[in-house]
mmCIF file of C-alpha atoms and ligand atoms in Angstrom:
data_model
loop_
_atom_site.group_PDB
_atom_site.id
_atom_site.type_symbol
_atom_site.label_atom_id
_atom_site.label_comp_id
_atom_site.label_asym_id
_atom_site.label_seq_id
_atom_site.Cartn_x
_atom_site.Cartn_y
_atom_site.Cartn_z
ATOM 1 C CA MET A 1 13.311 17.920 5.853
ATOM 2 C CA LYS A 2 10.221 18.933 3.868
ATOM 3 C CA ILE A 3 8.333 15.934 2.525
ATOM 4 C CA LEU A 4 5.217 15.821 0.356
ATOM 5 C CA VAL A 5 3.165 12.645 0.802
ATOM 6 C CA THR A 6 0.520 12.135 -1.875
ATOM 7 C CA GLY A 7 -2.309 9.888 -0.673
ATOM 8 C CA GLY A 8 -1.386 10.847 2.900
ATOM 9 C CA ALA A 9 -5.058 10.853 3.931
ATOM 10 C CA GLY A 10 -5.391 7.171 3.022
ATOM 11 C CA PHE A 11 -4.818 3.996 4.998
ATOM 12 C CA ILE A 12 -1.091 3.464 4.420
ATOM 13 C CA GLY A 13 -0.054 7.021 3.489
ATOM 14 C CA SER A 14 -1.420 8.408 6.767
ATOM 15 C CA HIS A 15 0.793 6.038 8.787
ATOM 16 C CA VAL A 16 3.780 7.143 6.720
ATOM 17 C CA VAL A 17 2.913 10.790 7.444
ATOM 18 C CA ASP A 18 2.713 10.033 11.182
ATOM 19 C CA ALA A 19 6.136 8.346 11.081
ATOM 20 C CA TYR A 20 7.740 11.238 9.168
ATOM 21 C CA ILE A 21 6.330 13.798 11.601
ATOM 22 C CA ALA A 22 7.431 11.708 14.596
ATOM 23 C CA ALA A 23 10.927 11.703 13.071
ATOM 24 C CA GLY A 24 10.874 15.534 13.025
ATOM 25 C CA HIS A 25 10.089 16.189 9.349
ATOM 26 C CA GLU A 26 7.765 18.861 7.958
ATOM 27 C CA VAL A 27 5.020 17.157 5.965
ATOM 28 C CA ALA A 28 2.376 18.264 3.473
ATOM 29 C CA VAL A 29 -0.309 15.856 2.232
ATOM 30 C CA LEU A 30 -1.655 16.037 -1.311
ATOM 31 C CA ASP A 31 -4.907 14.089 -1.494
ATOM 32 C CA ASP A 32 -8.333 14.478 -3.092
ATOM 33 C CA LEU A 33 -9.986 12.564 -0.204
ATOM 34 C CA SER A 34 -11.676 10.207 -2.688
ATOM 35 C CA THR A 35 -10.950 7.158 -0.528
ATOM 36 C CA GLY A 36 -8.912 8.818 2.216
ATOM 37 C CA SER A 37 -10.308 11.041 4.939
ATOM 38 C CA GLU A 38 -9.327 14.269 6.616
ATOM 39 C CA GLY A 39 -9.568 12.542 10.001
ATOM 40 C CA ASN A 40 -6.574 10.370 9.063
ATOM 41 C CA VAL A 41 -4.328 13.373 8.418
ATOM 42 C CA HIS A 42 -1.923 14.257 11.233
ATOM 43 C CA ARG A 43 -2.839 17.685 12.634
ATOM 44 C CA GLU A 44 0.702 18.991 12.065
ATOM 45 C CA ALA A 45 0.581 18.111 8.369
ATOM 46 C CA LYS A 46 -0.685 20.644 5.856
ATOM 47 C CA LEU A 47 -3.508 19.163 3.728
ATOM 48 C CA LEU A 48 -3.519 20.162 0.047
ATOM 49 C CA ARG A 49 -6.848 18.916 -1.257
ATOM 50 C CA LEU A 50 -6.097 18.221 -4.894
ATOM 51 C CA ASP A 51 -6.682 15.567 -7.528
ATOM 52 C CA VAL A 52 -3.418 14.355 -9.095
ATOM 53 C CA ARG A 53 -5.146 14.701 -12.489
ATOM 54 C CA ASP A 54 -5.251 18.496 -11.934
ATOM 55 C CA LYS A 55 -1.925 19.227 -13.621
ATOM 56 C CA GLU A 56 -1.782 22.974 -12.949
ATOM 57 C CA GLY A 57 -3.010 22.630 -9.364
ATOM 58 C CA VAL A 58 -0.442 19.930 -8.591
ATOM 59 C CA ALA A 59 2.389 21.936 -10.176
ATOM 60 C CA ALA A 60 1.445 25.071 -8.232
ATOM 61 C CA ALA A 61 1.149 23.194 -4.924
ATOM 62 C CA ILE A 62 4.512 21.470 -5.339
ATOM 63 C CA ALA A 63 6.183 24.723 -6.436
ATOM 64 C CA ALA A 64 4.777 26.502 -3.381
ATOM 65 C CA PHE A 65 5.737 23.813 -0.839
ATOM 66 C CA ARG A 66 9.120 23.004 -2.416
ATOM 67 C CA PRO A 67 9.594 19.550 -0.890
ATOM 68 C CA GLU A 68 12.984 17.889 -0.686
ATOM 69 C CA VAL A 69 11.370 14.452 -1.001
ATOM 70 C CA VAL A 70 8.098 13.429 -2.670
ATOM 71 C CA ASN A 71 6.529 10.179 -1.480
ATOM 72 C CA HIS A 72 3.844 9.092 -3.940
ATOM 73 C CA HIS A 73 1.118 6.945 -2.362
ATOM 74 C CA ALA A 74 -1.953 8.461 -4.102
ATOM 75 C CA ALA A 75 -3.518 5.967 -6.458
ATOM 76 C CA GLN A 76 -6.563 4.230 -7.740
ATOM 77 C CA ALA A 77 -5.678 1.209 -5.586
ATOM 78 C CA GLU A 78 -8.376 -1.358 -6.336
ATOM 79 C CA VAL A 79 -7.864 -4.155 -8.831
ATOM 80 C CA PRO A 80 -11.607 -4.679 -9.652
ATOM 81 C CA LYS A 81 -12.030 -0.963 -10.388
ATOM 82 C CA SER A 82 -9.084 -1.096 -12.778
ATOM 83 C CA VAL A 83 -10.703 -4.057 -14.558
ATOM 84 C CA ALA A 84 -14.043 -2.216 -14.805
ATOM 85 C CA ASP A 85 -12.465 1.034 -16.018
ATOM 86 C CA PRO A 86 -8.845 0.670 -17.136
ATOM 87 C CA GLY A 87 -8.861 4.171 -18.618
ATOM 88 C CA LEU A 88 -9.729 5.766 -15.294
ATOM 89 C CA ASP A 89 -7.062 3.685 -13.550
ATOM 90 C CA ALA A 90 -4.469 4.860 -16.082
ATOM 91 C CA MET A 91 -5.603 8.502 -15.816
ATOM 92 C CA ILE A 92 -4.976 8.470 -12.067
ATOM 93 C CA ASN A 93 -2.046 6.069 -11.742
ATOM 94 C CA ILE A 94 -0.088 6.952 -14.879
ATOM 95 C CA VAL A 95 -1.147 10.435 -16.030
ATOM 96 C CA GLY A 96 -1.808 11.748 -12.505
ATOM 97 C CA GLY A 97 1.444 10.222 -11.304
ATOM 98 C CA LEU A 98 3.295 11.914 -14.153
ATOM 99 C CA ASN A 99 1.821 15.267 -13.122
ATOM 100 C CA VAL A 100 3.329 14.750 -9.668
ATOM 101 C CA LEU A 101 6.624 13.469 -11.092
ATOM 102 C CA LYS A 102 7.109 16.274 -13.619
ATOM 103 C CA ALA A 103 6.266 18.961 -11.046
ATOM 104 C CA SER A 104 8.762 17.317 -8.672
ATOM 105 C CA VAL A 105 11.540 17.407 -11.267
ATOM 106 C CA ASP A 106 10.712 21.040 -12.061
ATOM 107 C CA VAL A 107 11.376 22.077 -8.457
ATOM 108 C CA GLU A 108 14.421 19.782 -8.270
ATOM 109 C CA VAL A 109 13.250 17.494 -5.492
ATOM 110 C CA ARG A 110 16.128 15.429 -4.172
ATOM 111 C CA LYS A 111 14.265 12.143 -4.188
ATOM 112 C CA PHE A 112 11.019 10.551 -5.380
ATOM 113 C CA ILE A 113 9.687 7.493 -3.509
ATOM 114 C CA PHE A 114 7.089 5.552 -5.492
ATOM 115 C CA ILE A 115 4.694 3.042 -3.990
ATOM 116 C CA SER A 116 4.148 0.100 -6.279
ATOM 117 C CA THR A 117 2.739 -3.367 -5.757
ATOM 118 C CA GLY A 118 4.359 -6.761 -5.413
ATOM 119 C CA GLY A 119 1.062 -8.633 -5.459
ATOM 120 C CA ALA A 120 -0.155 -7.524 -8.888
ATOM 121 C CA LEU A 121 2.983 -7.622 -11.049
ATOM 122 C CA TYR A 122 4.078 -11.252 -11.313
ATOM 123 C CA GLY A 123 0.893 -13.191 -12.053
ATOM 124 C CA GLU A 124 1.029 -16.655 -10.473
ATOM 125 C CA PRO A 125 4.671 -16.692 -9.300
ATOM 126 C CA ASP A 126 7.093 -19.374 -10.509
ATOM 127 C CA VAL A 127 8.718 -19.517 -7.068
ATOM 128 C CA ILE A 128 7.650 -18.554 -3.548
ATOM 129 C CA PRO A 129 8.822 -16.228 -2.238
ATOM 130 C CA ALA A 130 9.286 -14.343 -5.533
ATOM 131 C CA ASP A 131 12.091 -11.788 -5.650
ATOM 132 C CA GLU A 132 12.118 -8.433 -7.460
ATOM 133 C CA ASP A 133 13.667 -9.958 -10.602
ATOM 134 C CA HIS A 134 10.799 -12.406 -11.107
ATOM 135 C CA PRO A 135 9.297 -12.161 -14.648
ATOM 136 C CA LEU A 136 6.673 -9.427 -14.873
ATOM 137 C CA ARG A 137 3.221 -10.396 -16.145
ATOM 138 C CA PRO A 138 0.497 -8.322 -14.497
ATOM 139 C CA LEU A 139 -3.018 -9.788 -14.649
ATOM 140 C CA SER A 140 -4.868 -6.501 -14.155
ATOM 141 C CA PRO A 141 -4.767 -2.965 -15.562
ATOM 142 C CA TYR A 142 -3.864 -1.852 -12.011
ATOM 143 C CA GLY A 143 -0.676 -3.964 -12.126
ATOM 144 C CA THR A 144 0.137 -2.614 -15.573
ATOM 145 C CA SER A 145 -0.358 1.026 -14.541
ATOM 146 C CA LYS A 146 1.952 0.553 -11.535
ATOM 147 C CA LEU A 147 4.557 -1.146 -13.716
ATOM 148 C CA SER A 148 4.336 1.617 -16.342
ATOM 149 C CA PHE A 149 5.005 4.247 -13.739
ATOM 150 C CA GLU A 150 8.055 2.324 -12.516
ATOM 151 C CA GLN A 151 9.346 2.500 -16.104
ATOM 152 C CA TYR A 152 8.829 6.265 -16.246
ATOM 153 C CA LEU A 153 11.023 6.616 -13.165
ATOM 154 C CA GLY A 154 13.883 4.973 -15.061
ATOM 155 C CA THR A 155 13.301 7.392 -17.924
ATOM 156 C CA PHE A 156 13.321 10.408 -15.600
ATOM 157 C CA GLU A 157 16.475 9.125 -13.934
ATOM 158 C CA ARG A 158 18.259 8.829 -17.281
ATOM 159 C CA THR A 159 16.933 12.128 -18.616
ATOM 160 C CA TYR A 160 16.914 14.391 -15.571
ATOM 161 C CA GLY A 161 19.147 12.562 -13.096
ATOM 162 C CA LEU A 162 16.147 11.969 -10.809
ATOM 163 C CA GLU A 163 16.855 9.931 -7.668
ATOM 164 C CA PHE A 164 14.081 7.470 -6.911
ATOM 165 C CA THR A 165 13.213 4.381 -4.889
ATOM 166 C CA VAL A 166 10.364 1.987 -5.689
ATOM 167 C CA LEU A 167 8.709 0.131 -2.809
ATOM 168 C CA ARG A 168 6.618 -2.820 -3.969
ATOM 169 C CA TYR A 169 4.257 -3.605 -1.122
ATOM 170 C CA ALA A 170 2.834 -6.974 -0.159
ATOM 171 C CA ASN A 171 -0.750 -7.122 1.233
ATOM 172 C CA ILE A 172 -0.844 -4.480 3.930
ATOM 173 C CA TYR A 173 -3.212 -4.565 6.904
ATOM 174 C CA GLY A 174 -3.778 -2.683 10.138
ATOM 175 C CA PRO A 175 -5.577 0.282 11.708
ATOM 176 C CA ARG A 176 -7.482 2.710 9.426
ATOM 177 C CA GLN A 177 -7.909 0.133 6.669
ATOM 178 C CA ASP A 178 -11.253 0.578 4.931
ATOM 179 C CA PHE A 179 -13.321 -2.573 5.333
ATOM 180 C CA HIS A 180 -15.964 -1.387 2.849
ATOM 181 C CA ALA A 181 -13.594 -1.667 -0.098
ATOM 182 C CA GLU A 182 -14.151 -4.413 -2.599
ATOM 183 C CA GLU A 183 -11.061 -6.500 -2.191
ATOM 184 C CA GLY A 184 -7.610 -7.097 -0.816
ATOM 185 C CA ARG A 185 -8.677 -6.126 2.670
ATOM 186 C CA VAL A 186 -9.412 -9.584 3.954
ATOM 187 C CA ILE A 187 -8.245 -8.873 7.515
ATOM 188 C CA ALA A 188 -10.226 -5.639 7.862
ATOM 189 C CA ILE A 189 -13.341 -7.270 6.404
ATOM 190 C CA PHE A 190 -13.138 -10.471 8.491
ATOM 191 C CA THR A 191 -12.384 -8.553 11.699
ATOM 192 C CA SER A 192 -15.221 -6.074 11.351
ATOM 193 C CA ARG A 193 -17.723 -8.810 10.489
ATOM 194 C CA MET A 194 -16.562 -11.118 13.270
ATOM 195 C CA LEU A 195 -16.805 -8.355 15.869
ATOM 196 C CA ALA A 196 -20.348 -7.640 14.682
ATOM 197 C CA GLY A 197 -21.226 -11.379 14.853
ATOM 198 C CA LYS A 198 -22.007 -11.412 11.131
ATOM 199 C CA PRO A 199 -21.387 -14.342 8.748
ATOM 200 C CA VAL A 200 -18.039 -14.412 6.967
ATOM 201 C CA THR A 201 -17.622 -15.669 3.414
ATOM 202 C CA ILE A 202 -14.344 -17.053 2.136
ATOM 203 C CA ASP A 203 -13.825 -16.980 -1.637
ATOM 204 C CA GLY A 204 -12.936 -20.423 -2.994
ATOM 205 C CA ASP A 205 -11.570 -23.073 -0.620
ATOM 206 C CA GLY A 206 -9.569 -20.604 1.520
ATOM 207 C CA GLU A 207 -6.253 -22.240 0.667
ATOM 208 C CA GLN A 208 -5.191 -19.212 -1.407
ATOM 209 C CA ALA A 209 -2.234 -17.503 0.275
ATOM 210 C CA ARG A 210 -0.984 -13.939 0.593
ATOM 211 C CA ASP A 211 1.996 -12.136 2.126
ATOM 212 C CA MET A 212 0.477 -10.070 4.946
ATOM 213 C CA LEU A 213 2.460 -7.156 6.399
ATOM 214 C CA HIS A 214 1.400 -4.800 9.193
ATOM 215 C CA VAL A 215 1.234 -1.115 8.263
ATOM 216 C CA ALA A 216 3.534 -0.049 11.140
ATOM 217 C CA ASP A 217 6.365 -1.970 9.465
ATOM 218 C CA VAL A 218 5.550 -0.282 6.150
ATOM 219 C CA ALA A 219 5.930 3.154 7.729
ATOM 220 C CA VAL A 220 9.447 2.252 8.926
ATOM 221 C CA ALA A 221 10.417 1.182 5.383
ATOM 222 C CA ASN A 222 9.410 4.637 4.132
ATOM 223 C CA ILE A 223 11.754 6.224 6.684
ATOM 224 C CA ALA A 224 14.608 4.012 5.448
ATOM 225 C CA ALA A 225 13.863 4.987 1.825
ATOM 226 C CA LEU A 226 14.483 8.677 2.558
ATOM 227 C CA HIS A 227 18.221 8.068 2.437
ATOM 228 C CA ARG A 228 18.761 4.556 1.150
ATOM 229 C CA GLY A 229 17.906 2.419 -1.864
ATOM 230 C CA THR A 230 18.365 5.024 -4.580
ATOM 231 C CA GLY A 231 17.699 3.800 -8.123
ATOM 232 C CA ASP A 232 16.348 0.444 -7.009
ATOM 233 C CA THR A 233 13.164 -1.517 -6.311
ATOM 234 C CA TYR A 234 12.326 -3.323 -3.071
ATOM 235 C CA HIS A 235 9.743 -5.734 -1.792
ATOM 236 C CA ILE A 236 8.279 -4.513 1.468
ATOM 237 C CA SER A 237 6.932 -7.824 2.635
ATOM 238 C CA THR A 238 7.342 -10.736 5.054
ATOM 239 C CA GLY A 239 8.269 -13.464 2.548
ATOM 240 C CA ILE A 240 5.760 -15.789 4.238
ATOM 241 C CA PRO A 241 2.566 -17.043 2.570
ATOM 242 C CA VAL A 242 -0.486 -17.158 4.882
ATOM 243 C CA THR A 243 -3.701 -18.835 3.770
ATOM 244 C CA VAL A 244 -7.094 -17.184 4.114
ATOM 245 C CA ASN A 245 -8.193 -20.181 6.226
ATOM 246 C CA GLU A 246 -5.310 -19.524 8.646
ATOM 247 C CA LEU A 247 -6.291 -15.856 8.877
ATOM 248 C CA PHE A 248 -9.887 -16.841 9.548
ATOM 249 C CA ARG A 249 -8.861 -19.187 12.384
ATOM 250 C CA LYS A 250 -6.486 -16.712 14.036
ATOM 251 C CA LEU A 251 -8.991 -13.855 13.837
ATOM 252 C CA ALA A 252 -11.854 -16.056 15.098
ATOM 253 C CA ILE A 253 -9.837 -16.776 18.260
ATOM 254 C CA LEU A 254 -8.932 -13.109 18.789
ATOM 255 C CA THR A 255 -12.534 -11.935 18.295
ATOM 256 C CA ASP A 256 -14.151 -14.877 20.101
ATOM 257 C CA TYR A 257 -16.106 -15.717 16.931
ATOM 258 C CA LYS A 258 -17.952 -19.018 17.010
ATOM 259 C CA LEU A 259 -19.584 -19.250 13.559
ATOM 260 C CA GLU A 260 -18.156 -21.391 10.773
ATOM 261 C CA PRO A 261 -17.179 -19.592 7.547
ATOM 262 C CA ASN A 262 -19.271 -19.819 4.370
ATOM 263 C CA TYR A 263 -17.355 -20.805 1.259
ATOM 264 C CA GLY A 264 -18.196 -18.919 -1.961
ATOM 265 C CA PRO A 265 -16.990 -19.294 -5.556
ATOM 266 C CA ARG A 266 -13.315 -18.769 -6.283
ATOM 267 C CA ARG A 267 -12.637 -15.309 -7.697
ATOM 268 C CA LYS A 268 -11.561 -15.182 -11.305
ATOM 269 C CA GLY A 269 -8.248 -13.538 -12.121
ATOM 270 C CA ASP A 270 -6.901 -13.829 -8.580
ATOM 271 C CA VAL A 271 -3.384 -15.076 -7.964
ATOM 272 C CA PHE A 272 -3.679 -18.281 -5.931
ATOM 273 C CA ARG A 273 -0.523 -18.321 -3.841
ATOM 274 C CA ILE A 274 2.087 -15.607 -3.457
ATOM 275 C CA ALA A 275 4.776 -14.305 -1.109
ATOM 276 C CA LEU A 276 7.525 -11.780 -1.779
ATOM 277 C CA ASP A 277 11.174 -12.203 -0.909
ATOM 278 C CA ASN A 278 12.440 -9.249 1.169
ATOM 279 C CA THR A 279 16.179 -10.082 1.167
ATOM 280 C CA ARG A 280 17.083 -6.995 -0.861
ATOM 281 C CA ALA A 281 15.246 -4.625 1.495
ATOM 282 C CA ARG A 282 16.924 -6.269 4.491
ATOM 283 C CA ARG A 283 20.350 -5.928 2.902
ATOM 284 C CA GLU A 284 20.143 -2.488 1.281
ATOM 285 C CA LEU A 285 17.495 -0.570 3.217
ATOM 286 C CA GLY A 286 18.467 -2.102 6.564
ATOM 287 C CA TRP A 287 14.743 -2.821 7.015
ATOM 288 C CA GLU A 288 12.930 -5.896 8.248
ATOM 289 C CA PRO A 289 9.414 -6.566 9.502
ATOM 290 C CA LYS A 290 9.254 -6.396 13.280
ATOM 291 C CA LEU A 291 5.696 -7.459 14.081
ATOM 292 C CA THR A 292 4.750 -11.120 13.969
ATOM 293 C CA LEU A 293 1.419 -11.970 12.338
ATOM 294 C CA GLU A 294 -0.023 -12.738 15.791
ATOM 295 C CA GLU A 295 1.051 -9.323 17.166
ATOM 296 C CA GLY A 296 -0.177 -7.500 14.081
ATOM 297 C CA LEU A 297 -3.561 -9.228 14.111
ATOM 298 C CA ALA A 298 -4.014 -8.599 17.848
ATOM 299 C CA GLN A 299 -3.311 -4.874 17.335
ATOM 300 C CA THR A 300 -5.702 -4.704 14.411
ATOM 301 C CA VAL A 301 -8.498 -6.452 16.286
ATOM 302 C CA ALA A 302 -7.981 -4.044 19.228
ATOM 303 C CA TYR A 303 -8.312 -1.091 16.839
ATOM 304 C CA PHE A 304 -11.513 -2.375 15.228
ATOM 305 C CA ARG A 305 -12.968 -3.301 18.626
ATOM 306 C CA GLN A 306 -12.384 0.279 19.775
ATOM 307 C CA ARG A 307 -14.067 1.614 16.643
ATOM 308 C CA VAL A 308 -17.091 -0.641 17.108
ATOM 309 C CA LEU A 309 -17.409 0.563 20.733
ATOM 310 C CA SER A 310 -17.069 4.234 19.786
ATOM 311 C CA THR A 311 -19.805 4.001 17.129
ATOM 312 C CA HIS A 312 -22.366 2.467 19.509
HETATM 313 N N1 LIG B 401 -3.254 -1.785 0.686
HETATM 314 C C1 LIG B 401 -2.382 -2.623 0.146
HETATM 315 O O1 LIG B 401 -2.300 -3.789 0.546
HETATM 316 C C2 LIG B 401 -1.452 -2.157 -0.946
HETATM 317 C C3 LIG B 401 -0.613 -3.104 -1.566
HETATM 318 C C4 LIG B 401 0.255 -2.691 -2.571
HETATM 319 C C5 LIG B 401 0.318 -1.341 -2.936
HETATM 320 N N2 LIG B 401 -0.517 -0.451 -2.325
HETATM 321 C C6 LIG B 401 -0.414 0.968 -2.752
HETATM 322 O O2 LIG B 401 -0.286 1.767 -1.589
HETATM 323 C C7 LIG B 401 -0.871 3.055 -1.845
HETATM 324 C C8 LIG B 401 -1.865 3.386 -0.741
HETATM 325 O O3 LIG B 401 -2.922 2.422 -0.746
HETATM 326 P P1 LIG B 401 -3.987 2.287 0.434
HETATM 327 O O4 LIG B 401 -4.261 0.855 0.629
HETATM 328 O O5 LIG B 401 -3.565 3.120 1.605
HETATM 329 O O6 LIG B 401 -5.282 2.889 -0.263
HETATM 330 P P2 LIG B 401 -6.161 4.184 0.100
HETATM 331 O O7 LIG B 401 -7.276 4.186 -0.899
HETATM 332 O O8 LIG B 401 -6.502 4.207 1.542
HETATM 333 O O9 LIG B 401 -5.151 5.371 -0.206
HETATM 334 C C9 LIG B 401 -5.064 6.044 -1.436
HETATM 335 C C10 LIG B 401 -5.102 7.541 -1.178
HETATM 336 O O10 LIG B 401 -4.932 8.222 -2.419
HETATM 337 C C11 LIG B 401 -5.941 9.215 -2.529
HETATM 338 N N3 LIG B 401 -6.270 9.384 -3.948
HETATM 339 C C12 LIG B 401 -6.887 8.487 -4.753
HETATM 340 N N4 LIG B 401 -7.052 9.013 -5.983
HETATM 341 C C13 LIG B 401 -6.505 10.255 -5.942
HETATM 342 C C14 LIG B 401 -6.386 11.311 -6.890
HETATM 343 N N5 LIG B 401 -6.871 11.176 -8.130
HETATM 344 N N6 LIG B 401 -5.772 12.460 -6.520
HETATM 345 C C15 LIG B 401 -5.306 12.615 -5.253
HETATM 346 N N7 LIG B 401 -5.410 11.664 -4.302
HETATM 347 C C16 LIG B 401 -6.009 10.508 -4.653
HETATM 348 C C17 LIG B 401 -7.124 8.696 -1.743
HETATM 349 O O11 LIG B 401 -8.025 9.709 -1.304
HETATM 350 C C18 LIG B 401 -6.433 7.993 -0.571
HETATM 351 O O12 LIG B 401 -6.202 8.894 0.493
HETATM 352 C C19 LIG B 401 -1.485 2.974 -3.236
HETATM 353 O O13 LIG B 401 -0.559 3.519 -4.167
HETATM 354 C C20 LIG B 401 -1.646 1.483 -3.465
HETATM 355 O O14 LIG B 401 -1.647 1.158 -4.834
HETATM 356 C C21 LIG B 401 -1.398 -0.825 -1.358
#
């Protein structure tokens, strides 16, 4: 089938594009390359270089390609940027997203898959792992913009009969992750610094915990969502909290890193401990994570090692 992947030049979107093409689908990528790169885009995918805020351009591109499914990964994806400029975050994640959504409805796409976040919607969770019905109380404008867009999908379903699925991701890691970004990329940052023999700083005491999922497993969830999970919201996650100290220790072994970490101040506004229950995705999407943390970290270190070698 014909699938449009917005943000398909980015870290996660590009793996989804690869999986769709491997499954025999025809894929176009809509991306402004602001954080993504052309080198990530599969050579069989058509790249439409557009900003989602360009309403006319987006409408024309979607009308010309006429996708059956739209998979919306493009976003302003950094929490600190949303705090610094909530208006910009909303322009991209809400208004830009609506440009994509409205154009999709106008050409009668069969299904819209929206990528949301599990990590930024619940605040400090009441229970671990938190399920999708946990009370919603985003701490950042980024969380609020993602949540708003989820609400619009309900509206479009009721008004236009749109079929949609929301995937709320945990913390995703793996090849192609940008280690220059400000946050949320703890594995990419630690790995690249350890391989270069540079000091590593842990924010706070390192006992903060996250739900870390390898990007290969995320790609498989996006295949499942093509036909399953209509009208519902799913955590794409492991359900297991891993502390930053544990990640440091595991990565230090894999990279043969001998230095001790530095401990910096705890970051304000960060959730301390979170993991996301994936029971619903297992039951209704028939999806489950396949890679263990050890396998995923080993693959990621191998990727970064290769990159370090190829740039020297
Ligand atoms: N990385 C994570 O752990 C994580 C967790 C939860 C949710 N997500 C969501 O997954 C999606 C992909 O995130 P990622 O980590 O791959 O980040 P990324 O920055 O690598 O990917 C985002 C892509 O969107 C594109 N983009 C940004 N603004 C755009 C605009 N105005 N118009 C068109 N394209 C634009 C970028 O060029 C990039 O290719 C995002 O929606 C993000 O919110 C990511």
